[in-house]
Amino acid sequence: MNGLKSPLATANDVARRAGVSQSAVSRAFTPGASVSSVTRTKVLEAAQELGYRPNAIARSLITRRSNMVGVAIGNLANPFFSAALEELSNQLGTAGLRLLLFSANLEAPIEEVLQYRLESLVMLSIPLTSKLAVECEAARVPVVLFNRTLPGSGVSSVTGDNGNGGRAIAAYLLASGHERVAFMAGLNESSTSREREEGFTRYLQEQGHSLYLREQGDFDGATAATAMRRLLLRPVRPDAVFCANDHMAIIALQVAQAEFGLEVGRDISIVGFDDVPQASSPGVSLTTYSQPIDPMVKATVDIIDRLGKGETEPRNVVVPGELMVRASTRKPRRSPQNGANNR
Amino acid sequence: MNGLKSPLATANDVARRAGVSQSAVSRAFTPGASVSSVTRTKVLEAAQELGYRPNAIARSLITRRSNMVGVAIGNLANPFFSAALEELSNQLGTAGLRLLLFSANLEAPIEEVLQYRLESLVMLSIPLTSKLAVECEAARVPVVLFNRTLPGSGVSSVTGDNGNGGRAIAAYLLASGHERVAFMAGLNESSTSREREEGFTRYLQEQGHSLYLREQGDFDGATAATAMRRLLLRPVRPDAVFCANDHMAIIALQVAQAEFGLEVGRDISIVGFDDVPQASSPGVSLTTYSQPIDPMVKATVDIIDRLGKGETEPRNVVVPGELMVRASTRKPRRSPQNGANNR
DNA sequence: ATGAAAGCGCTAACAC
DNA sequence: GTGTTAGCGCTTTCAT
């Protein structure tokens, strides 16, 4: 109510006003500290009157814990990442951790963010460069990869079940009688895309089939449209396209519909990966393999917690998903057909 | 290279190794401080060898500046917000500021985040409750509203041009001969939705028209679909629907196409607001009024900078947009038609 | 240009 | 349970 321009009240000010020592003030604000309830009320009252709030910076300095987790993002345009970030923000908040966000493509911030004694650094679907890995190690900041792996590196990671997802999609496409299946890859250097592709093509091979076509995308919008056009301009079109993520698959679907007049799910089947919210929207109805965000984020926060408690062993968690069959793919029929009869 | 488990090196350690005083180390890491280049190199070398990095927490404690900006988010599912957040992250990073992200719907974090001496608190398209406003004032944390206003409150804000956008859309719909125009509102308590609606309906009235129908949405997916269905189940359908944002408009468009078999842009016109990336994708091609993210974020960071420099005057910036005419609306014809002939 | 000394606001022993 | 005492790792006068 008073002192609008005065400097912010400190624990000392509160102590004086409450007639107790400064450490009593500290204890009153520390859950589980030994203070009599009468002292605590005195302190809390005085604090209230002074508009006092403990200074987290000073606390961090002495406890040597920032309670902050760095999160590096690449592009948030992919709804899978923005959903993951949102959930991460929720769960970290609930766990009493603060989320320090920064863009991985900027040089400066990444260097400066390490100056905070981060509990952990989460790479949200972006690769961990070896330079960064070294710096994090030097700064004693453990890294957790989200939606990426770096096998043999001793870095913790949380991913969806890329390999089995790829296999499940291949199995479904074969069971529903597709004969010319194509794959639209994401970024080449991404473990995510590679694992999905590997599961996919391996299953095809096991069944005596092979990939009909392969296009290189980059997980993002513009190139996915181009890649899809190339596929559809072939003299003999693929009858199914598996895109390395939903974001690309939705673009591909729109290109097929809007530019080529195809009825997706009849003239051509399209499959994605992630199960983003849009995938189940009325106009899209995309068959896809899910990456359940909630358990993936839970696993991430769990790893961070363990690291905070001194556990040093890296963990590589794979969260299972499931095939979500929707209208963008042709349904399996009892007897396999030899139906190479479109167009 | 050495000391993998030793405690992190401090400025003192570096000083000893370099044979200088600890303040020399501090100066070597402070741009523009007075150090001879020979001392600086000695320090930098020693620091390198020890893997030293200044402790941002200790620095903040003494400078009383955290260089952190709090950003409160509601839901990131709307791509306009995730794009804004991404750009905010970029620009704040470039300006040397850290972004502390937290979910506005959680009680605890908002209280705790105020314990960091934030330079500023950005409310990303969420309302500022009076309780929070009071707390921020007490904690001396200035608030900046992004995509919201709170007129007469003395709180700074950055928004798109909602009023003129609404008018421009109304003008275009009338010019293209629509006769039964509906409005799908966002959240009622949102200044954003209200301003858009006001500009829209006011223009209609000025031209001797009135709103044919109004549906209440909430800016989000599920309700938008329901609202659109209600509109399309009317005995006499609207021939144009203005949705308070793109996120709802895209859903509405899909419902019209997939569930009602309408050809959007011929059987019915749909307009959004924001110009999110998807709006221009092949399968959507949504007419909309743009909210240019880059200048909006620039204005936001600019306000934060000024606040950091002691400026106390609130600023309310309105960033102009433009009408993006795409295929989801019927084109204007030379002579107005009386074409109530659909269905 | 450099070093010594004094804190920033808090927590954590340590006595009592 | 409470006060006293040391710092946490840095920046910043103040001398020199």
XYZ file of C-alpha atoms (C1' of nucleotides) in Angstrom:
718
model
C 0.000 0.000 0.000
C 2.900 2.351 0.689
C 6.379 2.877 -0.654
C 5.577 2.661 -4.315
C 9.012 3.703 -5.415
C 11.117 2.477 -2.547
C 13.530 -0.335 -3.259
C 12.091 -3.787 -2.907
C 11.923 -5.082 0.627
C 14.555 -7.635 1.651
C 14.479 -10.342 4.252
C 16.268 -7.949 6.564
C 13.520 -5.369 6.322
C 10.974 -8.015 7.119
C 13.039 -9.248 10.047
C 13.242 -5.795 11.563
C 9.550 -5.192 11.186
C 8.621 -8.576 12.619
C 11.140 -8.266 15.436
C 12.920 -11.489 14.582
C 16.241 -12.437 13.052
C 16.783 -12.493 9.348
C 17.238 -16.241 9.376
C 13.807 -16.588 10.912
C 12.454 -14.878 7.842
C 14.325 -17.274 5.619
C 12.927 -20.212 7.542
C 9.412 -18.885 7.407
C 9.630 -19.057 3.651
C 11.314 -22.437 3.510
C 8.865 -25.345 3.477
C 9.732 -27.835 6.191
C 12.098 -25.573 8.089
C 11.859 -25.504 11.856
C 9.947 -22.404 12.862
C 7.238 -22.004 15.437
C 3.962 -21.150 13.867
C 3.818 -17.953 15.878
C 7.086 -16.690 14.400
C 5.989 -17.740 11.002
C 2.780 -15.738 11.208
C 4.625 -12.694 12.475
C 7.012 -12.956 9.569
C 4.331 -13.598 6.994
C 2.392 -10.606 8.195
C 5.340 -8.291 8.064
C 6.196 -9.652 4.626
C 2.687 -9.036 3.442
C 2.768 -5.463 4.636
C 6.074 -4.812 2.954
C 5.188 -6.609 -0.227
C 8.157 -8.875 0.336
C 8.911 -11.808 -1.870
C 12.062 -13.934 -1.527
C 14.688 -13.205 -4.131
C 15.117 -16.327 -6.222
C 18.442 -15.154 -7.566
C 20.033 -14.824 -4.171
C 18.588 -18.157 -3.190
C 19.985 -19.798 -6.263
C 23.400 -18.365 -5.637
C 23.723 -20.052 -2.305
C 21.857 -23.263 -2.966
C 23.700 -23.627 -6.247
C 20.506 -24.704 -7.910
C 18.769 -22.498 -10.397
C 15.700 -24.694 -10.684
C 15.783 -23.767 -14.319
C 15.698 -26.080 -17.266
C 16.889 -24.841 -20.622
C 14.813 -25.810 -23.633
C 16.254 -25.372 -27.101
C 13.789 -25.235 -29.931
C 14.212 -25.401 -33.672
C 10.977 -24.611 -35.395
C 7.682 -24.383 -33.622
C 5.683 -24.428 -36.832
C 5.292 -28.171 -36.477
C 2.354 -28.559 -34.108
C 3.916 -31.632 -32.558
C 6.675 -29.470 -31.143
C 4.472 -26.660 -29.975
C 2.264 -29.185 -28.203
C 5.325 -30.785 -26.644
C 6.623 -27.418 -25.518
C 3.316 -26.497 -23.984
C 3.139 -29.739 -22.056
C 6.748 -29.391 -21.013
C 5.973 -25.969 -19.668
C 3.066 -27.374 -17.688
C 4.854 -30.335 -16.228
C 8.059 -28.491 -15.421
C 6.010 -25.809 -13.720
C 4.232 -28.403 -11.637
C 7.570 -29.944 -10.723
C 8.764 -26.578 -9.453
C 11.106 -26.002 -12.349
C 11.365 -22.927 -14.533
C 11.650 -23.187 -18.293
C 14.287 -21.081 -19.992
C 13.494 -21.078 -23.687
C 15.886 -20.283 -26.472
C 16.296 -20.766 -30.168
C 18.912 -23.284 -31.128
C 19.772 -21.399 -34.284
C 21.130 -18.416 -32.424
C 24.767 -18.619 -31.422
C 24.897 -16.135 -28.577
C 22.011 -17.301 -26.397
C 23.181 -20.865 -26.279
C 26.510 -19.725 -24.946
C 24.957 -17.396 -22.408
C 22.269 -19.713 -21.263
C 24.971 -22.029 -20.000
C 25.980 -19.317 -17.563
C 22.891 -20.079 -15.586
C 23.424 -23.235 -13.647
C 20.751 -25.105 -15.528
C 19.460 -28.312 -14.028
C 19.281 -29.723 -17.470
C 19.119 -28.815 -21.134
C 16.351 -30.274 -23.272
C 16.886 -30.351 -27.014
C 13.405 -30.262 -28.460
C 13.686 -32.239 -31.626
C 16.944 -30.727 -32.695
C 20.296 -32.401 -33.087
C 23.006 -32.083 -30.479
C 26.149 -30.775 -32.128
C 29.349 -32.139 -30.719
C 30.533 -28.628 -29.957
C 27.467 -28.023 -27.839
C 27.821 -31.390 -26.180
C 31.326 -30.482 -25.099
C 30.232 -27.129 -23.743
C 27.406 -28.647 -21.781
C 29.715 -31.183 -20.315
C 32.149 -28.452 -19.308
C 29.342 -26.463 -17.739
C 28.082 -29.612 -16.027
C 24.697 -29.306 -17.654
C 23.216 -32.692 -18.508
C 21.473 -32.923 -21.859
C 18.187 -34.652 -22.620
C 17.220 -35.202 -26.224
C 13.522 -35.063 -26.964
C 12.439 -36.818 -30.147
C 16.016 -37.473 -31.169
C 18.639 -40.006 -30.226
C 22.405 -39.999 -30.328
C 23.250 -43.660 -29.955
C 26.434 -44.524 -28.163
C 26.883 -41.006 -26.831
C 25.750 -41.521 -23.266
C 23.190 -38.756 -23.715
C 19.695 -39.367 -22.380
C 16.804 -39.305 -24.795
C 13.061 -39.689 -25.057
C 11.477 -40.675 -28.330
C 8.408 -42.260 -29.785
C 8.624 -45.756 -31.142
C 9.987 -44.873 -34.552
C 11.109 -48.314 -35.579
C 7.940 -50.154 -34.675
C 5.839 -47.311 -35.949
C 7.488 -47.569 -39.336
C 6.910 -51.327 -39.332
C 3.274 -50.992 -38.309
C 2.640 -48.576 -41.132
C 4.324 -50.832 -43.661
C 2.294 -53.771 -42.407
C -0.940 -51.884 -42.685
C -0.215 -50.632 -46.177
C 0.653 -54.107 -47.398
C -2.377 -55.631 -45.703
C -4.567 -53.129 -47.469
C -3.209 -54.167 -50.806
C -0.894 -51.342 -51.735
C 1.760 -52.122 -54.266
C 3.730 -49.004 -54.961
C 4.559 -47.439 -51.652
C 6.702 -44.357 -51.416
C 8.516 -42.763 -48.519
C 8.956 -39.047 -47.993
C 11.926 -38.585 -45.691
C 12.508 -35.834 -43.176
C 15.902 -34.314 -42.581
C 18.606 -36.775 -43.454
C 20.676 -36.181 -40.377
C 17.713 -36.775 -38.110
C 17.676 -40.019 -36.198
C 13.913 -39.738 -36.136
C 13.475 -39.892 -39.885
C 16.104 -42.570 -40.298
C 14.584 -44.869 -37.694
C 11.117 -44.537 -39.160
C 12.397 -45.239 -42.625
C 14.409 -48.193 -41.489
C 11.493 -49.857 -39.740
C 9.333 -49.173 -42.747
C 11.604 -50.454 -45.497
C 12.842 -53.375 -43.471
C 9.340 -54.682 -43.049
C 8.652 -54.263 -46.734
C 11.725 -56.278 -47.540
C 10.864 -58.976 -45.059
C 7.606 -59.386 -46.914
C 9.314 -59.552 -50.260
C 8.412 -56.020 -51.262
C 10.537 -53.004 -51.836
C 10.191 -49.273 -51.739
C 8.734 -47.966 -54.970
C 9.947 -44.382 -54.602
C 11.729 -42.204 -52.105
C 11.676 -38.425 -51.851
C 13.785 -36.262 -49.632
C 11.855 -33.747 -47.546
C 12.986 -31.772 -44.516
C 10.073 -32.206 -42.102
C 8.748 -28.845 -43.168
C 6.014 -27.429 -45.339
C 7.481 -26.001 -48.510
C 9.695 -28.918 -49.492
C 6.987 -31.421 -48.649
C 4.702 -29.863 -51.242
C 7.426 -30.028 -53.866
C 8.304 -33.577 -52.986
C 4.671 -34.614 -53.231
C 4.292 -32.977 -56.627
C 7.276 -34.893 -57.909
C 5.735 -38.136 -56.707
C 2.394 -37.403 -58.319
C 3.872 -36.338 -61.626
C 5.421 -39.759 -62.168
C 4.026 -41.683 -65.106
C 2.994 -44.411 -62.712
C 2.042 -42.920 -59.397
C 2.645 -44.494 -56.039
C -0.554 -45.825 -54.492
C 0.623 -44.989 -50.985
C 2.918 -42.377 -49.486
C 4.336 -42.586 -45.997
C 5.552 -39.177 -44.875
C 8.069 -39.022 -42.064
C 5.801 -36.770 -40.022
C 2.241 -35.447 -39.934
C 3.287 -31.936 -40.751
C 4.526 -33.085 -44.166
C 1.722 -35.595 -44.597
C -0.940 -32.922 -44.212
C 0.696 -30.792 -46.874
C 1.024 -33.822 -49.108
C -2.639 -34.588 -48.621
C -3.638 -31.085 -49.558
C -1.483 -31.138 -52.656
C -3.048 -34.420 -53.731
C -6.549 -33.067 -53.215
C -6.291 -29.467 -54.269
C -3.752 -29.698 -57.067
C -4.282 -33.177 -58.480
C -7.949 -33.669 -57.712
C -7.306 -37.003 -56.082
C -9.554 -38.473 -53.464
C -7.196 -39.387 -50.687
C -8.023 -42.764 -49.190
C -9.323 -44.046 -52.505
C -7.049 -42.840 -55.307
C -4.041 -42.717 -53.071
C -3.240 -43.470 -49.435
C -1.274 -41.084 -47.264
C 0.187 -41.845 -43.848
C 1.941 -39.599 -41.369
C 3.690 -39.931 -38.018
C 2.999 -38.121 -34.709
C -0.791 -37.864 -34.548
C -0.890 -34.108 -34.153
C -4.293 -32.599 -33.308
C -4.980 -31.613 -36.935
C -4.558 -35.190 -38.064
C -7.947 -36.046 -36.621
C -9.727 -32.911 -37.811
C -12.654 -33.433 -40.191
C -10.988 -32.218 -43.363
C -7.796 -34.156 -42.852
C -8.501 -37.485 -41.189
C -4.976 -38.725 -41.512
C -3.845 -42.258 -40.788
C -0.773 -41.978 -38.621
C 1.307 -43.549 -35.888
C 0.973 -41.695 -32.618
C 3.653 -40.207 -30.432
C 1.836 -39.602 -27.167
C 3.063 -36.279 -25.868
C 1.984 -36.632 -22.289
C 4.000 -39.761 -21.449
C 6.905 -38.519 -23.512
C 7.046 -35.320 -21.513
C 6.545 -37.239 -18.279
C 9.559 -39.364 -19.118
C 11.561 -36.249 -19.876
C 10.717 -34.551 -16.597
C 11.410 -37.797 -14.803
C 14.885 -37.973 -16.283
C 15.525 -34.368 -15.309
C 14.408 -35.131 -11.760
C 16.740 -38.067 -11.484
C 19.609 -36.075 -12.861
C 18.853 -33.419 -10.279
C 19.028 -36.039 -7.561
C 22.501 -36.953 -8.636
C 21.739 -39.918 -10.835
C 24.293 -39.915 -13.577
C 23.305 -42.919 -15.643
C 21.837 -41.834 -18.992
C 18.422 -43.195 -19.889
C 16.997 -43.760 -23.312
C 13.253 -44.012 -23.132
C 11.125 -45.186 -26.020
C 7.440 -44.416 -25.576
C 5.162 -46.745 -27.484
C 2.515 -45.372 -29.801
C -0.234 -46.880 -31.873
C -1.464 -46.872 -35.405
C -4.391 -44.502 -35.815
C -6.321 -45.668 -38.832
C -8.333 -42.899 -40.466
C -9.796 -42.021 -43.823
C -6.586 -41.134 -45.630
C -5.816 -44.788 -46.297
C -7.671 -47.540 -48.124
C -9.053 -50.218 -45.782
C -7.658 -53.769 -45.841
C -9.790 -56.306 -47.724
C -10.191 -59.975 -47.025
C -8.413 -61.178 -50.114
C -5.401 -59.335 -51.463
C -6.218 -57.704 -54.792
C -4.098 -57.091 -57.806
C -5.585 -53.689 -58.284
C -3.064 -51.653 -60.227
C -5.979 -49.996 -61.846
C -5.965 -46.396 -60.888
C -5.606 -43.725 -63.503
C 40.494 -31.728 -20.283
C 41.078 -32.315 -16.593
C 39.070 -32.159 -13.398
C 35.937 -33.822 -14.665
C 34.296 -33.993 -11.291
C 35.813 -31.041 -9.535
C 33.528 -28.177 -8.636
C 33.109 -25.590 -11.334
C 35.880 -23.057 -11.567
C 35.164 -19.612 -10.150
C 36.622 -16.243 -10.976
C 38.958 -16.725 -8.048
C 40.395 -19.908 -9.471
C 41.011 -18.186 -12.738
C 42.615 -15.238 -10.989
C 45.045 -17.465 -9.154
C 45.987 -19.339 -12.274
C 46.451 -16.177 -14.302
C 48.347 -14.467 -11.518
C 45.985 -11.526 -11.366
C 43.329 -10.286 -9.003
C 39.808 -11.555 -9.072
C 38.508 -8.192 -10.190
C 40.765 -8.398 -13.197
C 38.955 -11.570 -14.150
C 35.643 -9.850 -13.796
C 36.800 -6.999 -15.983
C 38.169 -9.322 -18.614
C 34.661 -10.681 -19.026
C 32.930 -7.317 -18.928
C 32.679 -5.668 -22.342
C 34.057 -2.169 -22.215
C 35.815 -2.509 -18.879
C 39.283 -1.080 -18.518
C 41.768 -3.916 -18.804
C 45.008 -4.062 -20.682
C 44.855 -6.504 -23.506
C 47.760 -8.434 -22.008
C 45.863 -9.060 -18.776
C 42.782 -9.940 -20.692
C 44.566 -12.580 -22.713
C 46.162 -14.050 -19.620
C 42.742 -14.261 -18.004
C 41.023 -15.651 -21.043
C 43.659 -18.339 -21.376
C 43.412 -19.401 -17.789
C 39.633 -19.391 -18.064
C 39.798 -21.560 -21.135
C 42.037 -24.063 -19.400
C 39.773 -24.237 -16.395
C 36.567 -24.322 -18.390
C 35.477 -21.215 -16.570
C 32.287 -19.399 -17.459
C 30.958 -16.431 -15.470
C 28.091 -17.274 -13.174
C 25.049 -15.391 -14.408
C 23.247 -15.835 -11.111
C 25.946 -14.148 -9.083
C 26.148 -11.417 -11.643
C 22.408 -10.859 -11.493
C 22.469 -10.681 -7.741
C 24.813 -7.746 -7.715
C 23.667 -5.940 -10.837
C 20.069 -6.405 -9.815
C 19.140 -7.248 -13.348
C 18.161 -10.753 -14.325
C 18.053 -10.045 -18.050
C 15.090 -12.373 -18.059
C 11.697 -11.726 -19.526
C 8.751 -13.802 -18.384
C 6.362 -14.982 -21.063
C 2.996 -16.372 -20.055
C 1.232 -18.533 -22.573
C -2.272 -19.863 -22.760
C -2.576 -22.353 -25.530
C 0.052 -22.907 -28.155
C -2.236 -24.942 -30.374
C -3.083 -21.810 -32.292
C -0.231 -21.453 -34.762
C -0.340 -17.691 -34.487
C 0.830 -17.950 -30.912
C 3.488 -20.523 -31.506
C 4.862 -18.404 -34.333
C 4.795 -15.352 -32.091
C 6.561 -17.239 -29.331
C 9.232 -18.472 -31.681
C 9.898 -14.989 -32.981
C 9.874 -13.593 -29.465
C 12.460 -16.152 -28.511
C 14.616 -15.105 -31.440
C 14.387 -11.403 -30.925
C 14.786 -11.500 -27.163
C 17.818 -13.711 -27.609
C 19.330 -11.244 -30.027
C 18.639 -8.431 -27.591
C 20.547 -10.293 -24.913
C 17.473 -11.222 -22.941
C 16.473 -14.641 -21.686
C 12.946 -15.953 -22.048
C 11.373 -17.555 -19.018
C 8.310 -19.427 -20.224
C 5.395 -20.475 -18.106
C 1.805 -21.519 -18.434
C -0.675 -18.936 -17.309
C -3.130 -21.571 -16.177
C -0.859 -22.822 -13.409
C -1.101 -20.985 -10.121
C 2.235 -21.785 -8.547
C 4.630 -20.849 -11.334
C 3.194 -17.411 -11.801
C 3.799 -16.671 -8.167
C 7.301 -18.072 -8.222
C 8.349 -16.549 -11.458
C 7.899 -13.156 -9.859
C 10.688 -14.060 -7.482
C 13.119 -13.623 -10.306
C 13.611 -9.955 -10.919
C 12.102 -10.083 -14.359
C 12.734 -7.185 -16.684
C 9.224 -7.562 -17.930
C 6.315 -9.937 -18.173
C 4.720 -10.575 -21.553
C 1.198 -11.942 -21.610
C 0.971 -13.817 -24.881
C -2.624 -13.443 -25.886
C -4.015 -14.051 -22.458
C -5.920 -11.669 -20.252
C -4.296 -9.903 -17.351
C -6.246 -10.632 -14.209
C -6.410 -7.808 -11.737
C -4.881 -10.022 -9.079
C -1.872 -10.658 -11.264
C -1.639 -6.999 -12.180
C -1.404 -6.118 -8.503
C 1.264 -8.718 -7.861
C 3.343 -7.564 -10.786
C 3.116 -4.018 -9.611
C 4.223 -5.053 -6.131
C 7.120 -7.009 -7.577
C 7.979 -4.056 -9.820
C 7.609 -6.156 -12.932
C 6.131 -4.176 -15.824
C 3.584 -6.016 -17.934
C 3.279 -6.002 -21.712
C 0.157 -7.433 -23.301
C 0.635 -9.112 -26.650
C -2.474 -9.402 -28.801
C -4.673 -8.074 -26.030
C -5.476 -4.674 -24.653
C -6.679 -3.437 -21.305
C -7.860 0.065 -22.070
C -7.489 2.642 -19.358
C -5.241 0.444 -17.275
C -1.905 2.015 -18.028
C -0.591 -1.348 -19.177
C 1.438 -1.458 -22.369
C 0.162 -3.520 -25.254
C 0.908 -4.597 -28.805
C -1.895 -5.735 -31.075
C -2.813 -6.084 -34.709
C -5.277 -3.680 -36.210
C -8.425 -5.441 -35.081
C -10.864 -2.645 -35.695
C -9.731 -1.783 -39.202
C -9.273 -5.439 -40.008
C -12.882 -6.110 -39.102
C -13.986 -3.187 -41.251
C -11.868 -4.270 -44.206
C -13.372 -7.722 -44.099
C -16.893 -6.373 -43.905
C -16.164 -4.061 -46.820
C -14.809 -6.876 -48.926
C -17.713 -9.177 -48.199
C -20.247 -6.517 -49.090
C -18.345 -5.545 -52.224
C -18.405 -9.162 -53.340
C -22.167 -9.258 -53.024
C -22.712 -11.248 -49.840
C -26.032 -10.763 -48.170
C -26.170 -12.977 -45.152
C -22.941 -12.587 -43.278
C -22.320 -14.333 -39.999
C -19.733 -13.767 -37.317
C -18.118 -16.481 -35.252
C -16.797 -14.859 -32.096
C -13.789 -15.862 -30.045
C -13.742 -15.705 -26.283
C -16.182 -13.092 -25.060
C -13.849 -11.560 -22.556
C -11.137 -11.099 -25.140
C -10.537 -7.562 -26.329
C -9.255 -9.060 -29.560
C -12.522 -10.707 -30.512
C -14.592 -7.746 -29.391
C -12.589 -5.226 -31.394
C -12.766 -7.339 -34.533
C -16.474 -7.810 -34.164
C -17.080 -4.170 -33.485
C -15.205 -3.017 -36.582
C -17.018 -5.638 -38.605
C -20.580 -4.994 -37.508
C -20.150 -1.259 -37.388
C -19.159 -1.193 -41.023
C -22.101 -3.367 -41.955
C -24.415 -0.980 -40.180
C -22.863 2.052 -41.805
C -23.686 0.462 -45.127
C -27.229 -0.258 -44.115
C -26.667 -3.953 -43.524
C -26.771 -5.977 -40.380
C -25.309 -9.178 -39.063
C -27.310 -12.167 -40.209
C -26.127 -14.581 -37.540
C -23.693 -14.689 -34.674
C -22.165 -17.752 -33.054
C -20.072 -17.870 -29.942
C -16.783 -19.726 -30.297
C -13.750 -19.659 -28.041
C -10.881 -19.250 -30.502
C -10.301 -22.971 -30.386
C -10.932 -26.023 -32.499
C -13.713 -28.087 -30.989
C -16.225 -25.315 -30.402
C -15.520 -23.806 -33.782
C -16.623 -27.008 -35.489
C -19.835 -27.090 -33.482
C -20.523 -23.437 -34.116
C -20.007 -23.926 -37.839
C -22.361 -26.883 -37.917
C -25.044 -24.810 -36.252
C -24.616 -22.119 -38.870
C -24.805 -24.579 -41.739
C -27.851 -26.402 -40.389
C -29.945 -23.246 -40.567
C -32.829 -23.408 -43.030
C -31.306 -20.439 -44.816
C -27.553 -20.571 -44.597
C -25.263 -17.586 -44.290
C -23.394 -16.914 -47.527
C -20.334 -15.679 -45.643
C -18.797 -16.416 -42.273
C -16.178 -14.237 -40.630
C -14.378 -16.197 -37.921
C -12.559 -14.235 -35.248
C -9.302 -15.994 -36.029
C -7.707 -18.282 -38.622
C -7.564 -21.214 -36.274
C -11.366 -21.327 -36.111
C -11.767 -20.359 -39.757
C -9.723 -23.326 -40.930
C -11.853 -25.708 -38.903
C -14.977 -24.031 -40.204
C -13.707 -24.427 -43.739
C -13.058 -28.114 -43.235
C -16.487 -28.677 -41.739
C -18.106 -26.934 -44.694
C -16.138 -29.039 -47.159
C -15.939 -32.412 -45.513
C -19.261 -32.567 -43.703
C -21.528 -30.450 -45.868
C -19.925 -30.972 -49.248
C -19.790 -27.252 -49.912
C -17.289 -25.677 -52.201
C -15.838 -22.905 -50.141
C -15.400 -19.713 -52.152
C -18.416 -20.531 -54.306
C -21.172 -21.980 -52.122
C -20.030 -20.070 -49.091
C -17.286 -17.604 -48.225
C -15.134 -17.965 -45.150
C -12.774 -15.352 -43.716
C -10.327 -15.542 -40.855
C -7.963 -13.218 -39.012
C -4.172 -13.516 -38.403
C -2.823 -14.960 -41.651
C -1.168 -17.963 -40.068
C 1.106 -20.024 -42.341
C -1.576 -22.649 -42.989
C -3.945 -20.010 -44.318
C -1.930 -19.845 -47.505
C -1.406 -23.572 -47.901
C -2.849 -25.185 -51.066
C -5.760 -26.982 -49.471
C -6.905 -24.057 -47.369
C -6.314 -20.796 -49.237
C -8.083 -18.704 -46.672
C -8.978 -15.060 -47.086
C -7.867 -13.302 -43.941
C -6.588 -10.087 -42.419
C -2.929 -10.330 -41.481
C -1.281 -9.713 -38.150
C 2.376 -9.391 -39.065
C 4.313 -11.173 -36.381
C 7.701 -9.713 -37.008
C 6.791 -6.061 -36.433
C 4.510 -7.005 -33.579
C 7.336 -8.767 -31.810
C 9.714 -5.932 -32.649
C 7.358 -3.493 -30.993
C 7.143 -5.750 -27.968
C 10.884 -6.032 -27.548
C 11.189 -2.310 -28.092
C 8.776 -1.631 -25.262
C 10.686 -3.999 -23.008
C 13.918 -2.227 -23.855
C 12.481 1.156 -23.004
C 11.078 -0.148 -19.764
C 14.511 -1.510 -18.952
C 15.990 1.916 -19.549
C 13.690 3.388 -16.998
C 10.959 4.656 -19.256
C 7.747 4.351 -17.343
C 5.178 5.651 -19.795
C 2.976 2.797 -21.074
C 2.738 2.384 -24.833
C -0.097 0.907 -26.820
C 1.088 -0.081 -30.242
C -1.267 -1.088 -33.040
C 0.496 -2.789 -35.933
C -1.343 -2.447 -39.243
C -2.147 -5.518 -41.309
C -3.693 -6.084 -44.698
C -6.465 -8.054 -46.255
C -5.156 -11.215 -47.894
C -7.663 -12.211 -50.518
C -7.567 -15.916 -51.343
C -9.844 -18.597 -52.706
C -12.104 -19.040 -49.689
C -14.164 -16.010 -50.676
C -16.175 -15.160 -53.750
C -14.588 -12.412 -55.836
C -16.265 -9.003 -56.152
C -18.210 -8.433 -59.380
C -18.734 -5.218 -61.231
C -22.440 -4.947 -60.520
C -23.873 -6.127 -57.226
C -26.054 -9.188 -57.649
C -29.158 -10.333 -55.887
C -27.999 -13.887 -55.776
C -29.796 -15.596 -52.895
C -29.791 -18.715 -55.006
C -27.628 -21.304 -53.292
C -28.908 -24.672 -52.130
C 45.261 -0.276 -15.393
C 45.008 -2.925 -11.288
C 44.155 -4.817 -6.442
C 41.743 -4.659 -1.944
C 37.569 -4.505 0.212
C 32.741 -4.216 0.598
C 28.711 -6.055 -0.259
C 24.198 -7.985 -3.525
C 20.070 -11.044 -0.575
C 19.905 -15.014 0.786
C 20.792 -20.182 3.145
C 23.159 -23.202 6.168
C 25.896 -24.662 9.692
C 26.684 -23.759 14.419
C 25.736 -22.672 19.001
C 22.551 -21.921 22.436
C 13.127 -23.066 17.884
C 16.085 -19.106 17.288
C 19.980 -15.922 16.581
C 24.808 -15.477 15.082
C 28.118 -16.118 11.681
C 29.931 -17.334 7.293
C 29.871 -17.306 2.941
C 27.573 -18.338 -2.446
C 30.464 -15.827 -6.977
C 30.364 -12.028 -8.632
C 30.548 -6.326 -9.592
C 31.964 -2.074 -8.064
C 33.821 1.729 -5.557
C 38.108 3.251 -3.854
C 42.884 3.661 -3.619
C 47.049 3.200 -5.762
